[in-house]
């Protein structure tokens, strides 16, 4: 009876770890793989939906020729530059609008305008105004994401617990201590959400930028093989970058997030 009671308590205990373990991730992705295999078998048409083995073979061929690495690197550079610009300017704008309500009253509507302008319009305008070059491509992607980062961080600042701020003042914490131990831990979930969503959205917008006006990159290759009706190559190039983003998510972002939110786990002890 004691063992059964302990087991029930463990099952009923809430799981405060929001991140799945590695076995769970592997099993989940394997389930997605099986769905792909089944869908390819039901379709029975490699021109419409090739199976994983065929896409893997194409990816290996492109990798051996060096084309896959070249285009991944071109896309990765654009993603990194646009992501850095969007996070820096979006974070600064979000913090200013969050901490200074009068700025939010005047410039908050600007964010709404930027959020509702379609990404395709921003890309086309940047190409028309700046030209078909790297500056226009990176600028268009950064502008599309910057407003989302600013809104997320603004909401994070407005959600700060005032009681913790009062506690910091009572204990006469220095500004740098207050920032490190009170403000940043509360803002980290919002910053992490901006980072994760930013990478997911930016690389998709980069593909559109490359699709419309670049001569290299994953988007350019997808455009090329779309014209040739080569579904295998489209999937091979698209999934290669998806795997890279998965490795970044589970290998870096979640590790940083776990370290930054260890104080939450300690609060449950």
PDB file of C-alpha atoms in Angstrom:
ATOM      1  CA  UNK A   1       0.000   0.000   0.000  1.00  0.00           C
ATOM      2  CA  UNK A   2       2.861   2.387   0.778  1.00  0.00           C
ATOM      3  CA  UNK A   3       4.465   1.826  -2.646  1.00  0.00           C
ATOM      4  CA  UNK A   4       1.145   2.384  -4.417  1.00  0.00           C
ATOM      5  CA  UNK A   5       0.572   5.586  -2.482  1.00  0.00           C
ATOM      6  CA  UNK A   6       4.037   6.899  -3.342  1.00  0.00           C
ATOM      7  CA  UNK A   7       3.507   6.043  -7.009  1.00  0.00           C
ATOM      8  CA  UNK A   8       0.206   7.912  -7.069  1.00  0.00           C
ATOM      9  CA  UNK A   9       1.875  10.950  -5.491  1.00  0.00           C
ATOM     10  CA  UNK A  10       4.595  10.935  -8.167  1.00  0.00           C
ATOM     11  CA  UNK A  11       2.014  10.685 -10.954  1.00  0.00           C
ATOM     12  CA  UNK A  12      -0.094  13.461  -9.484  1.00  0.00           C
ATOM     13  CA  UNK A  13       2.890  15.747  -8.902  1.00  0.00           C
ATOM     14  CA  UNK A  14       2.915  18.526 -11.526  1.00  0.00           C
ATOM     15  CA  UNK A  15       5.834  18.607 -13.929  1.00  0.00           C
ATOM     16  CA  UNK A  16       7.424  22.045 -13.739  1.00  0.00           C
ATOM     17  CA  UNK A  17       9.966  21.347 -16.482  1.00  0.00           C
ATOM     18  CA  UNK A  18       8.523  22.816 -19.697  1.00  0.00           C
ATOM     19  CA  UNK A  19      11.147  21.190 -21.931  1.00  0.00           C
ATOM     20  CA  UNK A  20      10.803  17.607 -23.183  1.00  0.00           C
ATOM     21  CA  UNK A  21      13.653  15.202 -22.579  1.00  0.00           C
ATOM     22  CA  UNK A  22      15.801  13.926 -25.449  1.00  0.00           C
ATOM     23  CA  UNK A  23      14.011  10.535 -25.666  1.00  0.00           C
ATOM     24  CA  UNK A  24      10.654  12.292 -25.902  1.00  0.00           C
ATOM     25  CA  UNK A  25      11.949  14.546 -28.692  1.00  0.00           C
ATOM     26  CA  UNK A  26      13.366  11.574 -30.609  1.00  0.00           C
ATOM     27  CA  UNK A  27      10.151   9.556 -30.277  1.00  0.00           C
ATOM     28  CA  UNK A  28       8.041  12.548 -31.295  1.00  0.00           C
ATOM     29  CA  UNK A  29      10.130  13.205 -34.404  1.00  0.00           C
ATOM     30  CA  UNK A  30      10.105   9.510 -35.239  1.00  0.00           C
ATOM     31  CA  UNK A  31       6.304   9.605 -35.132  1.00  0.00           C
ATOM     32  CA  UNK A  32       6.372  12.480 -37.625  1.00  0.00           C
ATOM     33  CA  UNK A  33       8.723  10.416 -39.784  1.00  0.00           C
ATOM     34  CA  UNK A  34       6.288   7.479 -39.762  1.00  0.00           C
ATOM     35  CA  UNK A  35       3.443   9.774 -40.816  1.00  0.00           C
ATOM     36  CA  UNK A  36       5.582  10.935 -43.746  1.00  0.00           C
ATOM     37  CA  UNK A  37       6.344   7.332 -44.739  1.00  0.00           C
ATOM     38  CA  UNK A  38       2.658   6.423 -44.558  1.00  0.00           C
ATOM     39  CA  UNK A  39       1.588   9.495 -46.547  1.00  0.00           C
ATOM     40  CA  UNK A  40       4.170   8.744 -49.255  1.00  0.00           C
ATOM     41  CA  UNK A  41       2.972   5.126 -49.407  1.00  0.00           C
ATOM     42  CA  UNK A  42      -0.680   6.165 -49.711  1.00  0.00           C
ATOM     43  CA  UNK A  43       0.148   8.747 -52.391  1.00  0.00           C
ATOM     44  CA  UNK A  44       2.295   6.286 -54.345  1.00  0.00           C
ATOM     45  CA  UNK A  45       3.624   9.081 -56.515  1.00  0.00           C
ATOM     46  CA  UNK A  46       7.196  10.224 -55.976  1.00  0.00           C
ATOM     47  CA  UNK A  47       6.612  13.336 -58.062  1.00  0.00           C
ATOM     48  CA  UNK A  48       3.946  14.497 -55.587  1.00  0.00           C
ATOM     49  CA  UNK A  49       5.312  13.255 -52.253  1.00  0.00           C
ATOM     50  CA  UNK A  50       8.605  11.348 -52.329  1.00  0.00           C
ATOM     51  CA  UNK A  51       9.491   9.159 -49.378  1.00  0.00           C
ATOM     52  CA  UNK A  52      12.165  10.002 -46.800  1.00  0.00           C
ATOM     53  CA  UNK A  53      14.683   7.617 -48.374  1.00  0.00           C
ATOM     54  CA  UNK A  54      14.467   9.340 -51.748  1.00  0.00           C
ATOM     55  CA  UNK A  55      14.760  12.822 -50.218  1.00  0.00           C
ATOM     56  CA  UNK A  56      17.736  11.634 -48.147  1.00  0.00           C
ATOM     57  CA  UNK A  57      19.422  10.319 -51.293  1.00  0.00           C
ATOM     58  CA  UNK A  58      18.976  13.669 -53.036  1.00  0.00           C
ATOM     59  CA  UNK A  59      20.332  15.492 -49.989  1.00  0.00           C
ATOM     60  CA  UNK A  60      23.435  13.297 -49.988  1.00  0.00           C
ATOM     61  CA  UNK A  61      24.016  13.949 -53.693  1.00  0.00           C
ATOM     62  CA  UNK A  62      23.739  17.704 -53.202  1.00  0.00           C
ATOM     63  CA  UNK A  63      25.982  17.511 -50.149  1.00  0.00           C
ATOM     64  CA  UNK A  64      28.691  15.614 -52.012  1.00  0.00           C
ATOM     65  CA  UNK A  65      28.650  18.179 -54.803  1.00  0.00           C
ATOM     66  CA  UNK A  66      29.011  21.009 -52.275  1.00  0.00           C
ATOM     67  CA  UNK A  67      25.889  22.820 -53.471  1.00  0.00           C
ATOM     68  CA  UNK A  68      23.890  22.074 -50.335  1.00  0.00           C
ATOM     69  CA  UNK A  69      26.532  23.511 -48.001  1.00  0.00           C
ATOM     70  CA  UNK A  70      27.009  26.602 -50.166  1.00  0.00           C
ATOM     71  CA  UNK A  71      23.338  27.513 -50.205  1.00  0.00           C
ATOM     72  CA  UNK A  72      22.818  26.691 -46.524  1.00  0.00           C
ATOM     73  CA  UNK A  73      25.697  29.001 -45.629  1.00  0.00           C
ATOM     74  CA  UNK A  74      24.251  31.815 -47.759  1.00  0.00           C
ATOM     75  CA  UNK A  75      20.872  31.499 -46.050  1.00  0.00           C
ATOM     76  CA  UNK A  76      22.428  31.152 -42.613  1.00  0.00           C
ATOM     77  CA  UNK A  77      24.384  34.394 -43.018  1.00  0.00           C
ATOM     78  CA  UNK A  78      21.216  36.301 -43.939  1.00  0.00           C
ATOM     79  CA  UNK A  79      19.318  34.751 -41.049  1.00  0.00           C
ATOM     80  CA  UNK A  80      22.073  35.651 -38.570  1.00  0.00           C
ATOM     81  CA  UNK A  81      22.364  39.271 -39.717  1.00  0.00           C
ATOM     82  CA  UNK A  82      18.612  39.879 -39.853  1.00  0.00           C
ATOM     83  CA  UNK A  83      18.083  38.145 -36.511  1.00  0.00           C
ATOM     84  CA  UNK A  84      20.768  40.244 -34.808  1.00  0.00           C
ATOM     85  CA  UNK A  85      19.329  43.505 -36.153  1.00  0.00           C
ATOM     86  CA  UNK A  86      15.753  42.593 -35.283  1.00  0.00           C
ATOM     87  CA  UNK A  87      16.609  41.481 -31.744  1.00  0.00           C
ATOM     88  CA  UNK A  88      18.789  44.513 -30.936  1.00  0.00           C
ATOM     89  CA  UNK A  89      16.461  47.204 -32.260  1.00  0.00           C
ATOM     90  CA  UNK A  90      13.297  45.338 -31.252  1.00  0.00           C
ATOM     91  CA  UNK A  91      14.538  44.792 -27.698  1.00  0.00           C
ATOM     92  CA  UNK A  92      15.549  48.425 -27.274  1.00  0.00           C
ATOM     93  CA  UNK A  93      12.206  49.626 -28.644  1.00  0.00           C
ATOM     94  CA  UNK A  94      10.240  47.199 -26.484  1.00  0.00           C
ATOM     95  CA  UNK A  95      12.053  48.161 -23.287  1.00  0.00           C
ATOM     96  CA  UNK A  96      11.637  51.873 -23.967  1.00  0.00           C
ATOM     97  CA  UNK A  97       7.929  51.525 -24.696  1.00  0.00           C
ATOM     98  CA  UNK A  98       7.451  49.307 -21.661  1.00  0.00           C
ATOM     99  CA  UNK A  99       9.296  51.443 -19.122  1.00  0.00           C
ATOM    100  CA  UNK A 100       8.074  54.800 -20.443  1.00  0.00           C
ATOM    101  CA  UNK A 101       4.267  54.842 -20.872  1.00  0.00           C
ATOM    102  CA  UNK A 102       4.261  58.227 -22.615  1.00  0.00           C
ATOM    103  CA  UNK A 103       6.481  56.809 -25.370  1.00  0.00           C
ATOM    104  CA  UNK A 104       4.123  53.859 -25.685  1.00  0.00           C
ATOM    105  CA  UNK A 105       1.145  56.208 -26.080  1.00  0.00           C
ATOM    106  CA  UNK A 106       2.773  58.016 -28.981  1.00  0.00           C
ATOM    107  CA  UNK A 107       4.733  55.252 -30.704  1.00  0.00           C
ATOM    108  CA  UNK A 108       2.670  52.178 -29.848  1.00  0.00           C
ATOM    109  CA  UNK A 109       0.478  52.680 -32.949  1.00  0.00           C
ATOM    110  CA  UNK A 110       3.625  52.531 -35.083  1.00  0.00           C
ATOM    111  CA  UNK A 111       4.150  48.940 -33.936  1.00  0.00           C
ATOM    112  CA  UNK A 112       0.584  48.065 -34.882  1.00  0.00           C
ATOM    113  CA  UNK A 113       1.197  49.451 -38.375  1.00  0.00           C
ATOM    114  CA  UNK A 114       4.442  47.480 -38.763  1.00  0.00           C
ATOM    115  CA  UNK A 115       2.822  44.310 -37.468  1.00  0.00           C
ATOM    116  CA  UNK A 116       0.019  44.495 -40.015  1.00  0.00           C
ATOM    117  CA  UNK A 117       2.052  45.287 -43.122  1.00  0.00           C
ATOM    118  CA  UNK A 118       2.449  41.987 -45.017  1.00  0.00           C
ATOM    119  CA  UNK A 119       5.991  40.669 -45.178  1.00  0.00           C
ATOM    120  CA  UNK A 120       5.771  40.419 -48.966  1.00  0.00           C
ATOM    121  CA  UNK A 121       5.017  44.155 -49.227  1.00  0.00           C
ATOM    122  CA  UNK A 122       8.027  45.049 -47.068  1.00  0.00           C
ATOM    123  CA  UNK A 123      10.285  42.799 -49.151  1.00  0.00           C
ATOM    124  CA  UNK A 124       9.100  44.250 -52.463  1.00  0.00           C
ATOM    125  CA  UNK A 125       9.413  47.838 -51.226  1.00  0.00           C
ATOM    126  CA  UNK A 126      12.942  47.244 -49.922  1.00  0.00           C
ATOM    127  CA  UNK A 127      13.955  45.771 -53.274  1.00  0.00           C
ATOM    128  CA  UNK A 128      12.379  48.736 -55.094  1.00  0.00           C
ATOM    129  CA  UNK A 129      13.906  51.372 -52.833  1.00  0.00           C
ATOM    130  CA  UNK A 130      17.323  49.862 -52.068  1.00  0.00           C
ATOM    131  CA  UNK A 131      17.856  47.491 -54.973  1.00  0.00           C
ATOM    132  CA  UNK A 132      18.298  43.767 -55.497  1.00  0.00           C
ATOM    133  CA  UNK A 133      21.192  43.396 -53.064  1.00  0.00           C
ATOM    134  CA  UNK A 134      22.089  41.973 -49.670  1.00  0.00           C
ATOM    135  CA  UNK A 135      21.327  45.199 -47.805  1.00  0.00           C
ATOM    136  CA  UNK A 136      17.745  45.202 -49.072  1.00  0.00           C
ATOM    137  CA  UNK A 137      17.305  41.501 -48.302  1.00  0.00           C
ATOM    138  CA  UNK A 138      18.547  41.735 -44.702  1.00  0.00           C
ATOM    139  CA  UNK A 139      16.718  45.020 -44.051  1.00  0.00           C
ATOM    140  CA  UNK A 140      13.408  43.590 -45.250  1.00  0.00           C
ATOM    141  CA  UNK A 141      13.698  40.555 -42.989  1.00  0.00           C
ATOM    142  CA  UNK A 142      14.789  42.572 -39.951  1.00  0.00           C
ATOM    143  CA  UNK A 143      11.915  45.051 -40.347  1.00  0.00           C
ATOM    144  CA  UNK A 144       9.397  42.223 -40.517  1.00  0.00           C
ATOM    145  CA  UNK A 145      10.562  40.770 -37.213  1.00  0.00           C
ATOM    146  CA  UNK A 146      11.569  43.864 -35.238  1.00  0.00           C
ATOM    147  CA  UNK A 147       8.000  44.912 -34.410  1.00  0.00           C
ATOM    148  CA  UNK A 148       7.156  41.451 -33.046  1.00  0.00           C
ATOM    149  CA  UNK A 149      10.182  41.537 -30.742  1.00  0.00           C
ATOM    150  CA  UNK A 150       9.288  45.020 -29.539  1.00  0.00           C
ATOM    151  CA  UNK A 151       5.701  44.056 -28.734  1.00  0.00           C
ATOM    152  CA  UNK A 152       6.757  40.933 -26.847  1.00  0.00           C
ATOM    153  CA  UNK A 153       9.344  42.759 -24.711  1.00  0.00           C
ATOM    154  CA  UNK A 154       6.937  45.630 -24.075  1.00  0.00           C
ATOM    155  CA  UNK A 155       4.389  43.190 -22.708  1.00  0.00           C
ATOM    156  CA  UNK A 156       7.103  41.598 -20.586  1.00  0.00           C
ATOM    157  CA  UNK A 157       8.039  44.923 -19.019  1.00  0.00           C
ATOM    158  CA  UNK A 158       4.386  45.719 -18.300  1.00  0.00           C
ATOM    159  CA  UNK A 159       4.014  42.305 -16.621  1.00  0.00           C
ATOM    160  CA  UNK A 160       6.886  42.854 -14.161  1.00  0.00           C
ATOM    161  CA  UNK A 161       5.872  42.160 -10.564  1.00  0.00           C
ATOM    162  CA  UNK A 162       5.811  45.516  -8.718  1.00  0.00           C
ATOM    163  CA  UNK A 163       6.231  43.739  -5.381  1.00  0.00           C
ATOM    164  CA  UNK A 164       9.637  42.473  -6.427  1.00  0.00           C
ATOM    165  CA  UNK A 165      10.620  46.012  -7.404  1.00  0.00           C
ATOM    166  CA  UNK A 166       9.531  47.265  -4.002  1.00  0.00           C
ATOM    167  CA  UNK A 167      11.544  44.511  -2.344  1.00  0.00           C
ATOM    168  CA  UNK A 168      14.636  45.579  -4.301  1.00  0.00           C
ATOM    169  CA  UNK A 169      14.186  49.154  -3.120  1.00  0.00           C
ATOM    170  CA  UNK A 170      13.685  48.077   0.499  1.00  0.00           C
ATOM    171  CA  UNK A 171      16.944  46.125   0.424  1.00  0.00           C
ATOM    172  CA  UNK A 172      18.622  49.053  -1.347  1.00  0.00           C
ATOM    173  CA  UNK A 173      19.882  46.966  -4.229  1.00  0.00           C
ATOM    174  CA  UNK A 174      22.121  48.741  -6.678  1.00  0.00           C
ATOM    175  CA  UNK A 175      20.704  49.282 -10.198  1.00  0.00           C
ATOM    176  CA  UNK A 176      22.946  46.597 -11.704  1.00  0.00           C
ATOM    177  CA  UNK A 177      21.899  44.119  -8.996  1.00  0.00           C
ATOM    178  CA  UNK A 178      18.240  44.962  -9.513  1.00  0.00           C
ATOM    179  CA  UNK A 179      18.640  44.430 -13.251  1.00  0.00           C
ATOM    180  CA  UNK A 180      20.454  41.111 -12.831  1.00  0.00           C
ATOM    181  CA  UNK A 181      18.450  39.540 -10.016  1.00  0.00           C
ATOM    182  CA  UNK A 182      14.979  41.096 -10.363  1.00  0.00           C
ATOM    183  CA  UNK A 183      14.291  42.453 -13.836  1.00  0.00           C
ATOM    184  CA  UNK A 184      16.128  40.115 -16.210  1.00  0.00           C
ATOM    185  CA  UNK A 185      14.845  36.833 -14.675  1.00  0.00           C
ATOM    186  CA  UNK A 186      11.277  38.066 -15.144  1.00  0.00           C
ATOM    187  CA  UNK A 187      11.928  39.257 -18.695  1.00  0.00           C
ATOM    188  CA  UNK A 188      13.774  36.133 -19.779  1.00  0.00           C
ATOM    189  CA  UNK A 189      10.644  34.112 -20.802  1.00  0.00           C
ATOM    190  CA  UNK A 190       9.597  36.962 -23.082  1.00  0.00           C
ATOM    191  CA  UNK A 191      13.091  37.310 -24.514  1.00  0.00           C
ATOM    192  CA  UNK A 192      13.303  33.544 -25.028  1.00  0.00           C
ATOM    193  CA  UNK A 193       9.937  33.549 -26.804  1.00  0.00           C
ATOM    194  CA  UNK A 194      11.124  36.370 -29.062  1.00  0.00           C
ATOM    195  CA  UNK A 195      14.326  34.481 -29.812  1.00  0.00           C
ATOM    196  CA  UNK A 196      12.609  31.192 -30.596  1.00  0.00           C
ATOM    197  CA  UNK A 197       9.826  32.715 -32.667  1.00  0.00           C
ATOM    198  CA  UNK A 198      12.319  35.057 -34.277  1.00  0.00           C
ATOM    199  CA  UNK A 199      14.464  32.257 -35.641  1.00  0.00           C
ATOM    200  CA  UNK A 200      11.433  30.332 -36.855  1.00  0.00           C
ATOM    201  CA  UNK A 201       9.889  33.318 -38.615  1.00  0.00           C
ATOM    202  CA  UNK A 202      13.052  35.001 -39.885  1.00  0.00           C
ATOM    203  CA  UNK A 203      14.360  32.023 -41.787  1.00  0.00           C
ATOM    204  CA  UNK A 204      10.974  31.598 -43.471  1.00  0.00           C
ATOM    205  CA  UNK A 205      10.997  35.251 -44.535  1.00  0.00           C
ATOM    206  CA  UNK A 206      14.582  34.855 -45.713  1.00  0.00           C
ATOM    207  CA  UNK A 207      13.403  32.076 -48.027  1.00  0.00           C
ATOM    208  CA  UNK A 208      10.844  34.452 -49.552  1.00  0.00           C
ATOM    209  CA  UNK A 209      13.532  37.117 -49.966  1.00  0.00           C
ATOM    210  CA  UNK A 210      15.793  34.616 -51.712  1.00  0.00           C
ATOM    211  CA  UNK A 211      12.880  33.278 -53.758  1.00  0.00           C
ATOM    212  CA  UNK A 212      12.163  36.764 -55.132  1.00  0.00           C
ATOM    213  CA  UNK A 213      15.526  38.379 -55.631  1.00  0.00           C
ATOM    214  CA  UNK A 214      18.680  36.446 -54.703  1.00  0.00           C
ATOM    215  CA  UNK A 215      20.977  34.208 -56.715  1.00  0.00           C
ATOM    216  CA  UNK A 216      21.877  31.799 -53.921  1.00  0.00           C
ATOM    217  CA  UNK A 217      20.437  30.361 -50.721  1.00  0.00           C
ATOM    218  CA  UNK A 218      17.809  27.772 -49.822  1.00  0.00           C
ATOM    219  CA  UNK A 219      14.989  29.975 -51.150  1.00  0.00           C
ATOM    220  CA  UNK A 220      16.732  30.389 -54.490  1.00  0.00           C
ATOM    221  CA  UNK A 221      17.155  26.622 -54.824  1.00  0.00           C
ATOM    222  CA  UNK A 222      13.513  26.020 -53.893  1.00  0.00           C
ATOM    223  CA  UNK A 223      12.504  28.515 -56.602  1.00  0.00           C
ATOM    224  CA  UNK A 224      14.732  26.745 -59.121  1.00  0.00           C
ATOM    225  CA  UNK A 225      13.407  23.262 -58.415  1.00  0.00           C
ATOM    226  CA  UNK A 226       9.834  24.518 -58.151  1.00  0.00           C
ATOM    227  CA  UNK A 227      10.131  25.599 -61.774  1.00  0.00           C
ATOM    228  CA  UNK A 228      11.453  22.138 -62.639  1.00  0.00           C
ATOM    229  CA  UNK A 229       8.681  20.392 -60.610  1.00  0.00           C
ATOM    230  CA  UNK A 230      11.324  18.537 -58.579  1.00  0.00           C
ATOM    231  CA  UNK A 231       9.589  17.898 -55.246  1.00  0.00           C
ATOM    232  CA  UNK A 232      12.490  15.765 -54.015  1.00  0.00           C
ATOM    233  CA  UNK A 233      14.962  18.622 -54.272  1.00  0.00           C
ATOM    234  CA  UNK A 234      12.534  21.138 -52.772  1.00  0.00           C
ATOM    235  CA  UNK A 235      12.067  18.913 -49.713  1.00  0.00           C
ATOM    236  CA  UNK A 236      15.772  18.094 -49.457  1.00  0.00           C
ATOM    237  CA  UNK A 237      16.804  21.752 -49.313  1.00  0.00           C
ATOM    238  CA  UNK A 238      13.940  22.819 -47.047  1.00  0.00           C
ATOM    239  CA  UNK A 239      14.428  19.982 -44.540  1.00  0.00           C
ATOM    240  CA  UNK A 240      18.195  20.499 -44.403  1.00  0.00           C
ATOM    241  CA  UNK A 241      17.656  23.916 -42.874  1.00  0.00           C
ATOM    242  CA  UNK A 242      14.826  22.656 -40.663  1.00  0.00           C
ATOM    243  CA  UNK A 243      17.238  20.121 -39.149  1.00  0.00           C
ATOM    244  CA  UNK A 244      19.757  22.897 -38.561  1.00  0.00           C
ATOM    245  CA  UNK A 245      17.124  24.956 -36.716  1.00  0.00           C
ATOM    246  CA  UNK A 246      16.108  21.911 -34.639  1.00  0.00           C
ATOM    247  CA  UNK A 247      19.726  21.407 -33.598  1.00  0.00           C
ATOM    248  CA  UNK A 248      19.964  25.070 -32.619  1.00  0.00           C
ATOM    249  CA  UNK A 249      16.699  24.913 -30.670  1.00  0.00           C
ATOM    250  CA  UNK A 250      17.462  21.801 -28.634  1.00  0.00           C
ATOM    251  CA  UNK A 251      21.216  22.218 -28.487  1.00  0.00           C
ATOM    252  CA  UNK A 252      21.517  25.899 -27.595  1.00  0.00           C
ATOM    253  CA  UNK A 253      18.317  27.826 -26.952  1.00  0.00           C
ATOM    254  CA  UNK A 254      16.732  25.423 -24.485  1.00  0.00           C
ATOM    255  CA  UNK A 255      20.044  24.973 -22.657  1.00  0.00           C
ATOM    256  CA  UNK A 256      20.314  28.722 -22.164  1.00  0.00           C
ATOM    257  CA  UNK A 257      16.685  28.927 -21.084  1.00  0.00           C
ATOM    258  CA  UNK A 258      17.101  26.168 -18.492  1.00  0.00           C
ATOM    259  CA  UNK A 259      20.099  27.946 -16.988  1.00  0.00           C
ATOM    260  CA  UNK A 260      18.313  31.283 -16.889  1.00  0.00           C
ATOM    261  CA  UNK A 261      15.183  29.867 -15.228  1.00  0.00           C
ATOM    262  CA  UNK A 262      16.821  27.632 -12.608  1.00  0.00           C
ATOM    263  CA  UNK A 263      15.458  29.948  -9.925  1.00  0.00           C
ATOM    264  CA  UNK A 264      11.939  28.798 -10.825  1.00  0.00           C
ATOM    265  CA  UNK A 265      12.830  25.150 -10.154  1.00  0.00           C
ATOM    266  CA  UNK A 266      14.376  26.092  -6.829  1.00  0.00           C
ATOM    267  CA  UNK A 267      11.179  27.839  -5.773  1.00  0.00           C
ATOM    268  CA  UNK A 268       9.304  24.527  -5.910  1.00  0.00           C
ATOM    269  CA  UNK A 269      11.670  22.729  -3.545  1.00  0.00           C
TER     270      UNK A 269
END
